[in-house]
Amino acid sequence: QVQLVEPGGGLVQPGGSLRLSCAVSGSIFSINVMGWYRQAPGKQRELVARITSDNSTNYIDSVKGRFTISRDNAKNTVYLQMNSLKPEDTAVYYCNAEVRTGPSRHIYNYWGQGTQVTVPS
């Protein structure tokens, strides 16, 4: 079975940095898009950043210039480098991967368990 494991986030002071990682394991034939989502209290889950298999990236406007998404295909791992953190970045962050488990099989979305990132005011 496919699993996504996210090491813990943490509490970071405003202006600080944090790097999240997410490793995909299990029956993997290929991984297409990988991404990071976040959900703040009382808000809908939103896509923060995404990266394709050929390293094309997209970011929501609020994190452009501060966050960088990257991936290591040899390790089936996606990263989110977060710099210049702001209180509004406080949320539970979830990684997501589009995984094909075998040839001619459908691609399914798989989710990590989520990790809390807190930036105090």
PDB file of N, CA, C and O in Angstrom, residues 35-39 45-50 58-64 66-69 80 82 89 91-94:
ATOM      1  N   GLY A  35       2.472  17.664  -4.205  1.00  0.00           N
ATOM      2  CA  GLY A  35       2.132  18.988  -3.743  1.00  0.00           C
ATOM      3  C   GLY A  35       1.997  19.088  -2.242  1.00  0.00           C
ATOM      4  O   GLY A  35       2.024  18.089  -1.525  1.00  0.00           O
ATOM      5  N   TRP A  36       1.866  20.321  -1.797  1.00  0.00           N
ATOM      6  CA  TRP A  36       1.639  20.633  -0.398  1.00  0.00           C
ATOM      7  C   TRP A  36       0.364  21.446  -0.272  1.00  0.00           C
ATOM      8  O   TRP A  36       0.160  22.417  -1.014  1.00  0.00           O
ATOM      9  N   TYR A  37      -0.480  21.039   0.654  1.00  0.00           N
ATOM     10  CA  TYR A  37      -1.697  21.748   1.002  1.00  0.00           C
ATOM     11  C   TYR A  37      -1.606  22.185   2.452  1.00  0.00           C
ATOM     12  O   TYR A  37      -0.805  21.652   3.227  1.00  0.00           O
ATOM     13  N   ARG A  38      -2.428  23.135   2.820  1.00  0.00           N
ATOM     14  CA  ARG A  38      -2.493  23.524   4.218  1.00  0.00           C
ATOM     15  C   ARG A  38      -3.920  23.887   4.586  1.00  0.00           C
ATOM     16  O   ARG A  38      -4.715  24.281   3.739  1.00  0.00           O
ATOM     17  N   GLN A  39      -4.221  23.733   5.859  1.00  0.00           N
ATOM     18  CA  GLN A  39      -5.537  24.069   6.365  1.00  0.00           C
ATOM     19  C   GLN A  39      -5.385  24.778   7.706  1.00  0.00           C
ATOM     20  O   GLN A  39      -4.889  24.197   8.669  1.00  0.00           O
ATOM     21  N   ARG A  45      -9.135  23.833   3.163  1.00  0.00           N
ATOM     22  CA  ARG A  45      -7.814  23.390   2.759  1.00  0.00           C
ATOM     23  C   ARG A  45      -7.455  24.024   1.415  1.00  0.00           C
ATOM     24  O   ARG A  45      -8.273  24.070   0.497  1.00  0.00           O
ATOM     25  N   GLU A  46      -6.240  24.516   1.293  1.00  0.00           N
ATOM     26  CA  GLU A  46      -5.810  25.167   0.079  1.00  0.00           C
ATOM     27  C   GLU A  46      -4.505  24.577  -0.424  1.00  0.00           C
ATOM     28  O   GLU A  46      -3.660  24.124   0.355  1.00  0.00           O
ATOM     29  N   LEU A  47      -4.357  24.600  -1.718  1.00  0.00           N
ATOM     30  CA  LEU A  47      -3.111  24.159  -2.334  1.00  0.00           C
ATOM     31  C   LEU A  47      -2.068  25.252  -2.165  1.00  0.00           C
ATOM     32  O   LEU A  47      -2.289  26.401  -2.547  1.00  0.00           O
ATOM     33  N   VAL A  48      -0.932  24.890  -1.607  1.00  0.00           N
ATOM     34  CA  VAL A  48       0.154  25.830  -1.394  1.00  0.00           C
ATOM     35  C   VAL A  48       1.130  25.820  -2.556  1.00  0.00           C
ATOM     36  O   VAL A  48       1.519  26.868  -3.080  1.00  0.00           O
ATOM     37  N   ALA A  49       1.548  24.636  -2.954  1.00  0.00           N
ATOM     38  CA  ALA A  49       2.530  24.494  -4.019  1.00  0.00           C
ATOM     39  C   ALA A  49       2.408  23.119  -4.634  1.00  0.00           C
ATOM     40  O   ALA A  49       1.983  22.166  -3.984  1.00  0.00           O
ATOM     41  N   ARG A  50       2.792  23.030  -5.885  1.00  0.00           N
ATOM     42  CA  ARG A  50       2.779  21.753  -6.571  1.00  0.00           C
ATOM     43  C   ARG A  50       3.993  21.661  -7.478  1.00  0.00           C
ATOM     44  O   ARG A  50       4.542  22.691  -7.909  1.00  0.00           O
ATOM     45  N   ASN A  58       4.201  25.441  -9.269  1.00  0.00           N
ATOM     46  CA  ASN A  58       3.187  26.465  -9.111  1.00  0.00           C
ATOM     47  C   ASN A  58       3.016  26.758  -7.628  1.00  0.00           C
ATOM     48  O   ASN A  58       3.120  25.859  -6.796  1.00  0.00           O
ATOM     49  N   TYR A  59       2.721  28.016  -7.319  1.00  0.00           N
ATOM     50  CA  TYR A  59       2.537  28.450  -5.942  1.00  0.00           C
ATOM     51  C   TYR A  59       1.327  29.363  -5.848  1.00  0.00           C
ATOM     52  O   TYR A  59       1.002  30.095  -6.788  1.00  0.00           O
ATOM     53  N   ILE A  60       0.683  29.349  -4.690  1.00  0.00           N
ATOM     54  CA  ILE A  60      -0.318  30.369  -4.445  1.00  0.00           C
ATOM     55  C   ILE A  60       0.402  31.695  -4.214  1.00  0.00           C
ATOM     56  O   ILE A  60       1.559  31.727  -3.783  1.00  0.00           O
ATOM     57  N   ASP A  61      -0.300  32.779  -4.507  1.00  0.00           N
ATOM     58  CA  ASP A  61       0.332  34.089  -4.468  1.00  0.00           C
ATOM     59  C   ASP A  61       0.927  34.427  -3.101  1.00  0.00           C
ATOM     60  O   ASP A  61       1.976  35.082  -3.022  1.00  0.00           O
ATOM     61  N   SER A  62       0.291  34.000  -2.044  1.00  0.00           N
ATOM     62  CA  SER A  62       0.715  34.391  -0.710  1.00  0.00           C
ATOM     63  C   SER A  62       2.072  33.827  -0.301  1.00  0.00           C
ATOM     64  O   SER A  62       2.681  34.317   0.654  1.00  0.00           O
ATOM     65  N   VAL A  63       2.567  32.813  -1.008  1.00  0.00           N
ATOM     66  CA  VAL A  63       3.847  32.216  -0.634  1.00  0.00           C
ATOM     67  C   VAL A  63       4.917  32.409  -1.696  1.00  0.00           C
ATOM     68  O   VAL A  63       6.072  32.008  -1.480  1.00  0.00           O
ATOM     69  N   LYS A  64       4.580  33.021  -2.794  1.00  0.00           N
ATOM     70  CA  LYS A  64       5.559  33.226  -3.858  1.00  0.00           C
ATOM     71  C   LYS A  64       6.731  34.060  -3.364  1.00  0.00           C
ATOM     72  O   LYS A  64       6.558  35.071  -2.701  1.00  0.00           O
ATOM     73  N   ARG A  66       8.765  33.153  -1.127  1.00  0.00           N
ATOM     74  CA  ARG A  66       9.125  32.721   0.218  1.00  0.00           C
ATOM     75  C   ARG A  66       9.262  31.206   0.329  1.00  0.00           C
ATOM     76  O   ARG A  66      10.118  30.711   1.054  1.00  0.00           O
ATOM     77  N   PHE A  67       8.401  30.478  -0.366  1.00  0.00           N
ATOM     78  CA  PHE A  67       8.398  29.021  -0.297  1.00  0.00           C
ATOM     79  C   PHE A  67       8.966  28.437  -1.582  1.00  0.00           C
ATOM     80  O   PHE A  67       8.787  28.997  -2.674  1.00  0.00           O
ATOM     81  N   THR A  68       9.623  27.301  -1.458  1.00  0.00           N
ATOM     82  CA  THR A  68      10.140  26.581  -2.609  1.00  0.00           C
ATOM     83  C   THR A  68       9.804  25.103  -2.473  1.00  0.00           C
ATOM     84  O   THR A  68      10.146  24.478  -1.471  1.00  0.00           O
ATOM     85  N   ILE A  69       9.145  24.566  -3.475  1.00  0.00           N
ATOM     86  CA  ILE A  69       8.860  23.145  -3.500  1.00  0.00           C
ATOM     87  C   ILE A  69       9.886  22.452  -4.389  1.00  0.00           C
ATOM     88  O   ILE A  69      10.297  22.989  -5.415  1.00  0.00           O
ATOM     89  N   LEU A  80       9.240  21.059   1.056  1.00  0.00           N
ATOM     90  CA  LEU A  80       8.756  22.428   1.027  1.00  0.00           C
ATOM     91  C   LEU A  80       9.657  23.259   1.923  1.00  0.00           C
ATOM     92  O   LEU A  80       9.622  23.123   3.148  1.00  0.00           O
ATOM     93  N   MET A  82      10.332  26.641   3.529  1.00  0.00           N
ATOM     94  CA  MET A  82       9.538  27.801   3.893  1.00  0.00           C
ATOM     95  C   MET A  82      10.435  28.831   4.559  1.00  0.00           C
ATOM     96  O   MET A  82      10.996  28.580   5.625  1.00  0.00           O
ATOM     97  N   ASP A  89       0.883  31.898   7.958  1.00  0.00           N
ATOM     98  CA  ASP A  89       1.292  30.588   7.464  1.00  0.00           C
ATOM     99  C   ASP A  89       0.934  29.469   8.431  1.00  0.00           C
ATOM    100  O   ASP A  89       1.096  28.290   8.093  1.00  0.00           O
ATOM    101  N   ALA A  91      -0.775  26.639  10.070  1.00  0.00           N
ATOM    102  CA  ALA A  91      -1.750  25.693   9.536  1.00  0.00           C
ATOM    103  C   ALA A  91      -1.223  24.286   9.713  1.00  0.00           C
ATOM    104  O   ALA A  91      -0.062  24.074  10.071  1.00  0.00           O
ATOM    105  N   VAL A  92      -2.087  23.329   9.456  1.00  0.00           N
ATOM    106  CA  VAL A  92      -1.650  21.955   9.292  1.00  0.00           C
ATOM    107  C   VAL A  92      -1.306  21.761   7.822  1.00  0.00           C
ATOM    108  O   VAL A  92      -2.120  22.059   6.945  1.00  0.00           O
ATOM    109  N   TYR A  93      -0.117  21.284   7.569  1.00  0.00           N
ATOM    110  CA  TYR A  93       0.357  21.091   6.208  1.00  0.00           C
ATOM    111  C   TYR A  93       0.284  19.623   5.831  1.00  0.00           C
ATOM    112  O   TYR A  93       0.729  18.751   6.579  1.00  0.00           O
ATOM    113  N   TYR A  94      -0.279  19.362   4.671  1.00  0.00           N
ATOM    114  CA  TYR A  94      -0.457  18.010   4.171  1.00  0.00           C
ATOM    115  C   TYR A  94       0.272  17.849   2.839  1.00  0.00           C
ATOM    116  O   TYR A  94       0.139  18.694   1.957  1.00  0.00           O
TER     117      TYR A  94
END
